mmCIF file of C-alpha atoms in Angstrom:
data_model
loop_
_atom_site.group_PDB
_atom_site.id
_atom_site.type_symbol
_atom_site.label_atom_id
_atom_site.label_comp_id
_atom_site.label_asym_id
_atom_site.label_seq_id
_atom_site.Cartn_x
_atom_site.Cartn_y
_atom_site.Cartn_z
ATOM 1 C CA UNK P 1 -3.516 -8.316 66.837
ATOM 2 C CA UNK P 2 -4.320 -11.997 66.234
ATOM 3 C CA UNK P 3 -7.724 -11.530 67.858
ATOM 4 C CA UNK P 4 -8.577 -8.728 65.419
ATOM 5 C CA UNK P 5 -7.335 -10.746 62.439
ATOM 6 C CA UNK P 6 -9.426 -13.764 63.458
ATOM 7 C CA UNK P 7 -12.461 -11.515 63.956
ATOM 8 C CA UNK P 8 -12.121 -10.031 60.449
ATOM 9 C CA UNK P 9 -11.632 -13.494 58.928
ATOM 10 C CA UNK P 10 -14.825 -14.660 60.639
ATOM 11 C CA UNK P 11 -16.751 -11.652 59.297
ATOM 12 C CA UNK P 12 -15.841 -12.488 55.717
ATOM 13 C CA UNK P 13 -16.513 -16.243 55.826
ATOM 14 C CA UNK P 14 -19.887 -15.896 54.066
ATOM 15 C CA UNK P 15 -18.589 -13.671 51.275
ATOM 16 C CA UNK P 16 -17.109 -15.020 48.013
ATOM 17 C CA UNK P 17 -13.340 -15.146 47.805
ATOM 18 C CA UNK P 18 -13.016 -12.521 45.084
ATOM 19 C CA UNK P 19 -10.354 -9.868 44.552
ATOM 20 C CA UNK P 20 -12.830 -7.185 45.606
ATOM 21 C CA UNK P 21 -13.585 -8.991 48.877
ATOM 22 C CA UNK P 22 -9.898 -9.591 49.583
ATOM 23 C CA UNK P 23 -9.110 -5.929 48.959
ATOM 24 C CA UNK P 24 -11.913 -4.762 51.236
ATOM 25 C CA UNK P 25 -10.920 -7.236 53.950
ATOM 26 C CA UNK P 26 -7.359 -5.939 53.855
ATOM 27 C CA UNK P 27 -8.529 -2.320 54.108
ATOM 28 C CA UNK P 28 -10.798 -3.075 57.070
ATOM 29 C CA UNK P 29 -8.052 -4.995 58.864
ATOM 30 C CA UNK P 30 -5.650 -2.084 58.399
ATOM 31 C CA UNK P 31 -8.216 0.407 59.734
ATOM 32 C CA UNK P 32 -8.973 -1.751 62.792
ATOM 33 C CA UNK P 33 -5.293 -2.339 63.574
ATOM 34 C CA UNK P 34 -4.512 1.378 63.297
ATOM 35 C CA UNK P 35 -7.416 2.152 65.604
ATOM 36 C CA UNK P 36 -6.202 -0.544 68.022
ATOM 37 C CA UNK P 37 -2.695 0.971 68.158
ATOM 38 C CA UNK P 38 -4.158 4.453 68.636
ATOM 39 C CA UNK P 39 -6.167 3.232 71.640
ATOM 40 C CA UNK P 40 -3.045 1.670 73.139
ATOM 41 C CA UNK P 41 -1.268 5.014 72.789
ATOM 42 C CA UNK P 42 -4.167 6.645 74.654
ATOM 43 C CA UNK P 43 -3.516 4.400 77.631
ATOM 44 C CA UNK P 44 -5.982 1.567 77.037
ATOM 45 C CA UNK P 45 -4.866 -1.938 77.871
ATOM 46 C CA UNK P 46 -4.876 -4.678 75.243
ATOM 47 C CA UNK P 47 -8.266 -6.181 76.149
ATOM 48 C CA UNK P 48 -9.987 -2.777 76.384
ATOM 49 C CA UNK P 49 -8.567 -1.708 73.035
ATOM 50 C CA UNK P 50 -9.657 -4.921 71.274
ATOM 51 C CA UNK P 51 -13.152 -4.738 72.777
ATOM 52 C CA UNK P 52 -13.599 -1.101 71.757
ATOM 53 C CA UNK P 53 -12.350 -1.702 68.198
ATOM 54 C CA UNK P 54 -14.742 -4.625 67.679
ATOM 55 C CA UNK P 55 -17.724 -2.871 69.278
ATOM 56 C CA UNK P 56 -17.216 0.256 67.177
ATOM 57 C CA UNK P 57 -16.848 -1.667 63.950
ATOM 58 C CA UNK P 58 -20.403 -3.020 63.895
ATOM 59 C CA UNK P 59 -22.054 -6.247 62.774
ATOM 60 C CA UNK P 60 -21.792 -8.304 59.607
ATOM 61 C CA UNK P 61 -25.215 -7.009 58.522
ATOM 62 C CA UNK P 62 -23.912 -3.457 58.623
ATOM 63 C CA UNK P 63 -20.851 -4.568 56.691
ATOM 64 C CA UNK P 64 -23.047 -6.146 54.009
ATOM 65 C CA UNK P 65 -25.196 -3.032 53.764
ATOM 66 C CA UNK P 66 -22.210 -0.687 53.480
ATOM 67 C CA UNK P 67 -20.329 -2.700 50.883
ATOM 68 C CA UNK P 68 -23.467 -3.919 49.073
ATOM 69 C CA UNK P 69 -22.028 -7.398 48.854
ATOM 70 C CA UNK P 70 -24.113 -10.506 48.430
ATOM 71 C CA UNK P 71 -23.270 -14.163 48.755
ATOM 72 C CA UNK P 72 -23.297 -14.366 44.958
ATOM 73 C CA UNK P 73 -20.865 -12.997 42.438
ATOM 74 C CA UNK P 74 -21.994 -9.807 40.729
ATOM 75 C CA UNK P 75 -23.340 -10.631 37.266
ATOM 76 C CA UNK P 76 -21.630 -9.285 34.199
ATOM 77 C CA UNK P 77 -22.984 -5.784 33.870
ATOM 78 C CA UNK P 78 -23.184 -2.827 31.537
ATOM 79 C CA UNK P 79 -19.816 -1.318 30.632
ATOM 80 C CA UNK P 80 -19.130 2.406 30.909
ATOM 81 C CA UNK P 81 -18.525 2.519 27.157
ATOM 82 C CA UNK P 82 -21.988 1.097 26.589
ATOM 83 C CA UNK P 83 -23.498 3.693 28.912
ATOM 84 C CA UNK P 84 -21.732 6.516 27.053
ATOM 85 C CA UNK P 85 -22.894 5.142 23.710
ATOM 86 C CA UNK P 86 -26.455 4.863 25.008
ATOM 87 C CA UNK P 87 -26.418 8.459 26.249
ATOM 88 C CA UNK P 88 -25.066 9.706 22.895
ATOM 89 C CA UNK P 89 -27.779 7.873 20.973
ATOM 90 C CA UNK P 90 -30.398 9.003 23.471
ATOM 91 C CA UNK P 91 -29.315 12.610 22.950
ATOM 92 C CA UNK P 92 -29.783 12.294 19.191
ATOM 93 C CA UNK P 93 -33.211 10.737 19.621
ATOM 94 C CA UNK P 94 -34.213 13.418 22.126
ATOM 95 C CA UNK P 95 -33.262 16.085 19.615
ATOM 96 C CA UNK P 96 -35.330 14.383 16.926
ATOM 97 C CA UNK P 97 -38.366 13.994 19.174
ATOM 98 C CA UNK P 98 -38.120 17.606 20.358
ATOM 99 C CA UNK P 99 -37.764 18.908 16.797
ATOM 100 C CA UNK P 100 -40.741 16.825 15.680
ATOM 101 C CA UNK P 101 -43.012 18.217 18.382
ATOM 102 C CA UNK P 102 -41.780 21.760 17.775
ATOM 103 C CA UNK P 103 -42.311 21.266 14.041
ATOM 104 C CA UNK P 104 -46.010 20.563 14.602
ATOM 105 C CA UNK P 105 -46.364 23.943 16.328
ATOM 106 C CA UNK P 106 -44.396 25.671 13.572
ATOM 107 C CA UNK P 107 -46.741 24.115 10.999
ATOM 108 C CA UNK P 108 -49.727 25.712 12.733
ATOM 109 C CA UNK P 109 -47.944 29.045 12.950
ATOM 110 C CA UNK P 110 -47.019 28.873 9.257
ATOM 111 C CA UNK P 111 -50.603 28.146 8.257
ATOM 112 C CA UNK P 112 -51.972 31.046 10.299
ATOM 113 C CA UNK P 113 -49.246 33.451 9.170
ATOM 114 C CA UNK P 114 -49.668 32.761 5.439
ATOM 115 C CA UNK P 115 -53.457 32.827 5.763
ATOM 116 C CA UNK P 116 -53.241 36.317 7.240
ATOM 117 C CA UNK P 117 -51.025 37.344 4.326
ATOM 118 C CA UNK P 118 -53.614 36.061 1.861
ATOM 119 C CA UNK P 119 -51.648 32.973 0.831
ATOM 120 C CA UNK P 120 -53.970 30.427 2.395
ATOM 121 C CA UNK P 121 -53.416 27.667 -0.200
ATOM 122 C CA UNK P 122 -49.642 27.889 0.158
ATOM 123 C CA UNK P 123 -50.129 27.877 3.930
ATOM 124 C CA UNK P 124 -52.205 24.700 3.767
ATOM 125 C CA UNK P 125 -49.636 23.024 1.523
ATOM 126 C CA UNK P 126 -46.730 23.933 3.805
ATOM 127 C CA UNK P 127 -48.786 22.922 6.841
ATOM 128 C CA UNK P 128 -49.227 19.343 5.601
ATOM 129 C CA UNK P 129 -45.608 19.113 4.429
ATOM 130 C CA UNK P 130 -44.216 20.273 7.790
ATOM 131 C CA UNK P 131 -46.696 18.086 9.721
ATOM 132 C CA UNK P 132 -45.752 15.032 7.637
ATOM 133 C CA UNK P 133 -42.040 15.596 8.210
ATOM 134 C CA UNK P 134 -42.526 16.299 11.930
ATOM 135 C CA UNK P 135 -44.689 13.227 12.535
ATOM 136 C CA UNK P 136 -42.178 11.103 10.617
ATOM 137 C CA UNK P 137 -39.344 12.403 12.782
ATOM 138 C CA UNK P 138 -41.383 11.710 15.954
ATOM 139 C CA UNK P 139 -42.156 8.135 14.882
ATOM 140 C CA UNK P 140 -38.548 7.455 13.863
ATOM 141 C CA UNK P 141 -37.155 8.915 17.097
ATOM 142 C CA UNK P 142 -39.636 6.865 19.130
ATOM 143 C CA UNK P 143 -38.532 3.682 17.359
ATOM 144 C CA UNK P 144 -34.902 4.550 18.037
ATOM 145 C CA UNK P 145 -35.718 5.081 21.714
ATOM 146 C CA UNK P 146 -37.115 1.555 21.915
ATOM 147 C CA UNK P 147 -34.206 0.102 19.959
ATOM 148 C CA UNK P 148 -31.569 1.693 22.170
ATOM 149 C CA UNK P 149 -33.402 0.681 25.357
ATOM 150 C CA UNK P 150 -33.762 -2.937 24.239
ATOM 151 C CA UNK P 151 -29.976 -3.298 23.826
ATOM 152 C CA UNK P 152 -29.383 -2.846 27.545
ATOM 153 C CA UNK P 153 -32.685 -4.114 28.894
ATOM 154 C CA UNK P 154 -32.527 -6.161 32.097
ATOM 155 C CA UNK P 155 -28.733 -5.995 32.349
ATOM 156 C CA UNK P 156 -26.985 -5.393 35.656
ATOM 157 C CA UNK P 157 -25.734 -1.877 36.419
ATOM 158 C CA UNK P 158 -22.383 -2.070 38.286
ATOM 159 C CA UNK P 159 -21.569 0.384 41.067
ATOM 160 C CA UNK P 160 -18.858 2.135 39.050
ATOM 161 C CA UNK P 161 -21.324 2.750 36.204
ATOM 162 C CA UNK P 162 -23.890 3.998 38.722
ATOM 163 C CA UNK P 163 -21.395 6.436 40.242
ATOM 164 C CA UNK P 164 -20.259 7.662 36.828
ATOM 165 C CA UNK P 165 -23.872 8.282 35.827
ATOM 166 C CA UNK P 166 -24.381 10.318 39.002
ATOM 167 C CA UNK P 167 -21.351 12.459 38.149
ATOM 168 C CA UNK P 168 -22.581 12.983 34.591
ATOM 169 C CA UNK P 169 -26.037 13.938 35.813
ATOM 170 C CA UNK P 170 -24.593 16.405 38.286
ATOM 171 C CA UNK P 171 -22.442 17.916 35.526
ATOM 172 C CA UNK P 172 -25.459 18.277 33.222
ATOM 173 C CA UNK P 173 -27.687 19.796 35.897
ATOM 174 C CA UNK P 174 -26.737 23.407 35.126
ATOM 175 C CA UNK P 175 -27.449 22.978 31.404
ATOM 176 C CA UNK P 176 -30.790 21.382 32.244
ATOM 177 C CA UNK P 177 -31.746 24.224 34.554
ATOM 178 C CA UNK P 178 -30.866 26.818 31.901
ATOM 179 C CA UNK P 179 -32.866 25.036 29.178
ATOM 180 C CA UNK P 180 -35.805 24.548 31.537
ATOM 181 C CA UNK P 181 -35.860 28.192 32.666
ATOM 182 C CA UNK P 182 -35.529 29.588 29.137
ATOM 183 C CA UNK P 183 -38.103 27.125 27.808
ATOM 184 C CA UNK P 184 -40.684 28.018 30.443
ATOM 185 C CA UNK P 185 -40.003 31.748 29.985
ATOM 186 C CA UNK P 186 -40.544 31.498 26.227
ATOM 187 C CA UNK P 187 -43.809 29.588 26.740
ATOM 188 C CA UNK P 188 -45.052 32.161 29.250
ATOM 189 C CA UNK P 189 -43.972 35.080 27.046
ATOM 190 C CA UNK P 190 -45.420 33.520 23.896
ATOM 191 C CA UNK P 191 -48.601 35.639 24.243
ATOM 192 C CA UNK P 192 -46.618 38.889 24.371
ATOM 193 C CA UNK P 193 -46.297 39.219 20.541
ATOM 194 C CA UNK P 194 -50.099 39.379 20.288
ATOM 195 C CA UNK P 195 -50.215 42.380 22.622
ATOM 196 C CA UNK P 196 -47.225 43.947 20.866
ATOM 197 C CA UNK P 197 -48.768 43.761 17.393
ATOM 198 C CA UNK P 198 -52.099 44.864 18.817
ATOM 199 C CA UNK P 199 -50.494 48.237 19.545
ATOM 200 C CA UNK P 200 -50.201 48.687 15.770
ATOM 201 C CA UNK P 201 -53.641 47.185 15.063
ATOM 202 C CA UNK P 202 -52.094 43.992 13.691
ATOM 203 C CA UNK P 203 -52.896 41.602 16.536
ATOM 204 C CA UNK P 204 -53.326 38.712 14.106
ATOM 205 C CA UNK P 205 -49.650 38.826 13.172
ATOM 206 C CA UNK P 206 -48.763 38.032 16.771
ATOM 207 C CA UNK P 207 -50.368 34.582 16.590
ATOM 208 C CA UNK P 208 -47.772 32.924 14.292
ATOM 209 C CA UNK P 209 -45.001 34.553 16.339
ATOM 210 C CA UNK P 210 -46.647 33.073 19.447
ATOM 211 C CA UNK P 211 -46.398 29.577 17.943
ATOM 212 C CA UNK P 212 -42.759 30.250 17.064
ATOM 213 C CA UNK P 213 -42.030 31.100 20.717
ATOM 214 C CA UNK P 214 -43.933 28.013 21.881
ATOM 215 C CA UNK P 215 -42.004 25.790 19.465
ATOM 216 C CA UNK P 216 -38.631 26.970 20.754
ATOM 217 C CA UNK P 217 -39.782 26.828 24.392
ATOM 218 C CA UNK P 218 -41.104 23.273 24.100
ATOM 219 C CA UNK P 219 -37.937 22.175 22.300
ATOM 220 C CA UNK P 220 -35.773 23.414 25.178
ATOM 221 C CA UNK P 221 -38.027 21.839 27.845
ATOM 222 C CA UNK P 222 -38.403 18.436 26.165
ATOM 223 C CA UNK P 223 -34.809 18.142 24.961
ATOM 224 C CA UNK P 224 -33.332 19.154 28.319
ATOM 225 C CA UNK P 225 -35.705 16.963 30.345
ATOM 226 C CA UNK P 226 -35.111 13.804 28.301
ATOM 227 C CA UNK P 227 -31.338 14.202 28.481
ATOM 228 C CA UNK P 228 -31.397 14.958 32.205
ATOM 229 C CA UNK P 229 -33.554 11.971 33.096
ATOM 230 C CA UNK P 230 -31.590 9.630 30.807
ATOM 231 C CA UNK P 231 -28.964 9.323 33.560
ATOM 232 C CA UNK P 232 -31.614 7.941 35.942
ATOM 233 C CA UNK P 233 -31.676 4.749 33.895
ATOM 234 C CA UNK P 234 -28.277 3.941 35.423
ATOM 235 C CA UNK P 235 -28.873 5.443 38.873
ATOM 236 C CA UNK P 236 -32.238 4.483 40.323
ATOM 237 C CA UNK P 237 -32.243 0.727 39.658
ATOM 238 C CA UNK P 238 -29.783 -2.154 39.844
ATOM 239 C CA UNK P 239 -30.940 -3.480 36.484
ATOM 240 C CA UNK P 240 -31.593 -1.451 33.358
ATOM 241 C CA UNK P 241 -35.313 -1.070 32.756
ATOM 242 C CA UNK P 242 -36.350 -0.340 29.177
ATOM 243 C CA UNK P 243 -40.075 -0.254 29.918
ATOM 244 C CA UNK P 244 -41.527 0.277 33.397
ATOM 245 C CA UNK P 245 -44.631 -1.684 32.386
ATOM 246 C CA UNK P 246 -42.657 -4.693 31.138
ATOM 247 C CA UNK P 247 -39.845 -5.522 33.554
ATOM 248 C CA UNK P 248 -37.296 -8.137 32.553
ATOM 249 C CA UNK P 249 -36.677 -11.308 34.619
ATOM 250 C CA UNK P 250 -33.757 -9.815 36.584
ATOM 251 C CA UNK P 251 -35.574 -6.566 37.328
ATOM 252 C CA UNK P 252 -38.670 -8.496 38.412
ATOM 253 C CA UNK P 253 -36.575 -10.672 40.736
ATOM 254 C CA UNK P 254 -34.881 -7.615 42.217
ATOM 255 C CA UNK P 255 -38.168 -5.802 42.803
ATOM 256 C CA UNK P 256 -40.353 -8.662 44.034
ATOM 257 C CA UNK P 257 -37.859 -11.185 45.391
ATOM 258 C CA UNK P 258 -39.365 -14.553 46.259
ATOM 259 C CA UNK P 259 -42.846 -13.273 45.360
ATOM 260 C CA UNK P 260 -41.951 -12.868 41.680
ATOM 261 C CA UNK P 261 -43.897 -15.962 40.633
ATOM 262 C CA UNK P 262 -46.959 -14.775 42.523
ATOM 263 C CA UNK P 263 -46.645 -11.360 40.870
ATOM 264 C CA UNK P 264 -46.288 -12.995 37.456
ATOM 265 C CA UNK P 265 -49.427 -15.061 38.086
ATOM 266 C CA UNK P 266 -51.317 -11.979 39.291
ATOM 267 C CA UNK P 267 -50.523 -10.112 36.063
ATOM 268 C CA UNK P 268 -51.869 -12.990 33.982
ATOM 269 C CA UNK P 269 -55.172 -13.724 35.752
ATOM 270 C CA UNK P 270 -56.212 -10.514 37.533
ATOM 271 C CA UNK P 271 -57.596 -8.409 34.674
ATOM 272 C CA UNK P 272 -59.263 -11.292 32.785
ATOM 273 C CA UNK P 273 -61.138 -12.105 36.002
ATOM 274 C CA UNK P 274 -62.136 -8.440 36.415
ATOM 275 C CA UNK P 275 -63.446 -8.334 32.827
ATOM 276 C CA UNK P 276 -65.468 -11.500 33.443
ATOM 277 C CA UNK P 277 -66.952 -10.016 36.617
ATOM 278 C CA UNK P 278 -67.770 -6.765 34.794
ATOM 279 C CA UNK P 279 -69.540 -8.520 31.919
ATOM 280 C CA UNK P 280 -71.408 -10.930 34.184
ATOM 281 C CA UNK P 281 -72.569 -8.181 36.519
ATOM 282 C CA UNK P 282 -73.591 -5.901 33.646
ATOM 283 C CA UNK P 283 -75.574 -8.574 31.782
ATOM 284 C CA UNK P 284 -77.324 -9.884 34.888
ATOM 285 C CA UNK P 285 -78.222 -6.523 36.400
ATOM 286 C CA UNK P 286 -78.350 -4.418 33.183
ATOM 287 C CA UNK P 287 -76.420 -1.735 35.044
ATOM 288 C CA UNK P 288 -74.210 -0.683 32.149
ATOM 289 C CA UNK P 289 -74.492 2.937 33.166
ATOM 290 C CA UNK P 290 -72.353 2.545 36.268
ATOM 291 C CA UNK P 291 -70.932 -0.988 36.179
ATOM 292 C CA UNK P 292 -67.770 0.425 34.556
ATOM 293 C CA UNK P 293 -66.847 1.751 38.004
ATOM 294 C CA UNK P 294 -65.582 -1.741 38.757
ATOM 295 C CA UNK P 295 -62.476 -0.983 36.684
ATOM 296 C CA UNK P 296 -61.634 2.019 38.866
ATOM 297 C CA UNK P 297 -62.038 -0.052 42.024
ATOM 298 C CA UNK P 298 -60.114 -2.925 40.435
ATOM 299 C CA UNK P 299 -57.238 -0.560 39.611
ATOM 300 C CA UNK P 300 -57.015 0.570 43.224
ATOM 301 C CA UNK P 301 -57.208 -3.021 44.468
ATOM 302 C CA UNK P 302 -54.467 -4.055 42.043
ATOM 303 C CA UNK P 303 -52.141 -1.383 43.434
ATOM 304 C CA UNK P 304 -52.793 -2.680 46.948
ATOM 305 C CA UNK P 305 -52.174 -6.311 45.966
ATOM 306 C CA UNK P 306 -49.045 -5.361 44.054
ATOM 307 C CA UNK P 307 -47.677 -3.431 47.035
ATOM 308 C CA UNK P 308 -48.067 -6.543 49.177
ATOM 309 C CA UNK P 309 -45.774 -8.513 46.866
ATOM 310 C CA UNK P 310 -43.108 -5.812 46.470
ATOM 311 C CA UNK P 311 -39.764 -6.839 47.929
ATOM 312 C CA UNK P 312 -39.050 -4.728 51.024
#
């Protein structure tokens, strides 16, 4: 038994002496001792049992990978209450954005419908009113998206928050599938009113109904998709990322490791150099007609260079 205890103590020397580490060490020691006693009951001698227990347990690298421990303490992370609040606010903003986009389609349908009825001026007036309201809702919802993201940006996502987000996403999956299926069906069937009214020689009346179907279908698709993918913010990364194109310091360090400074330098000097090359080449050779291709090649080269610096 003492050999197993000493082995476990040696395994955990490099880890911080936290309550979590102590709890895990105790659990592992209990598992190994139980396995050791079971081997003795099977007829193994003491040395054979100890050797088999240690060999089956694995290395310290495997232990680190399984427990996701590091030599450092975990930083203070996002609380579950903050995640729930974020998801509630995100749901409201998703509804606003979806309604705004759907409203733009309804505005077009209203204009066409009233024009067919001979009330074109009223249709134009309602069109601009609905468009103004819809665009305002879209802009406001977009600003709220950014505001809510910035509150949690670059903060650590603990494992318990990650697991809770996975459970919530799994629970929402059925609702997402229903909204996605109904939304796509409504978009596909949106042309059916035109054929229906055409049977009565009123095909024009089917057009505003078509936009009504499209508005509802897009609302279901956008609203369901935004809510469903909101959980990924707490699942796919270790640090909350508000904007994929503007990673915070912690997220950059996690993604690029020791190469973060090189990546930071690359972002600052790469494209200015490309612009200088483009202008110099174009002025010297007067090849403005195709010199813009350098930006396409530069984009591909940037992806290659960036991949080299990504932390593996």
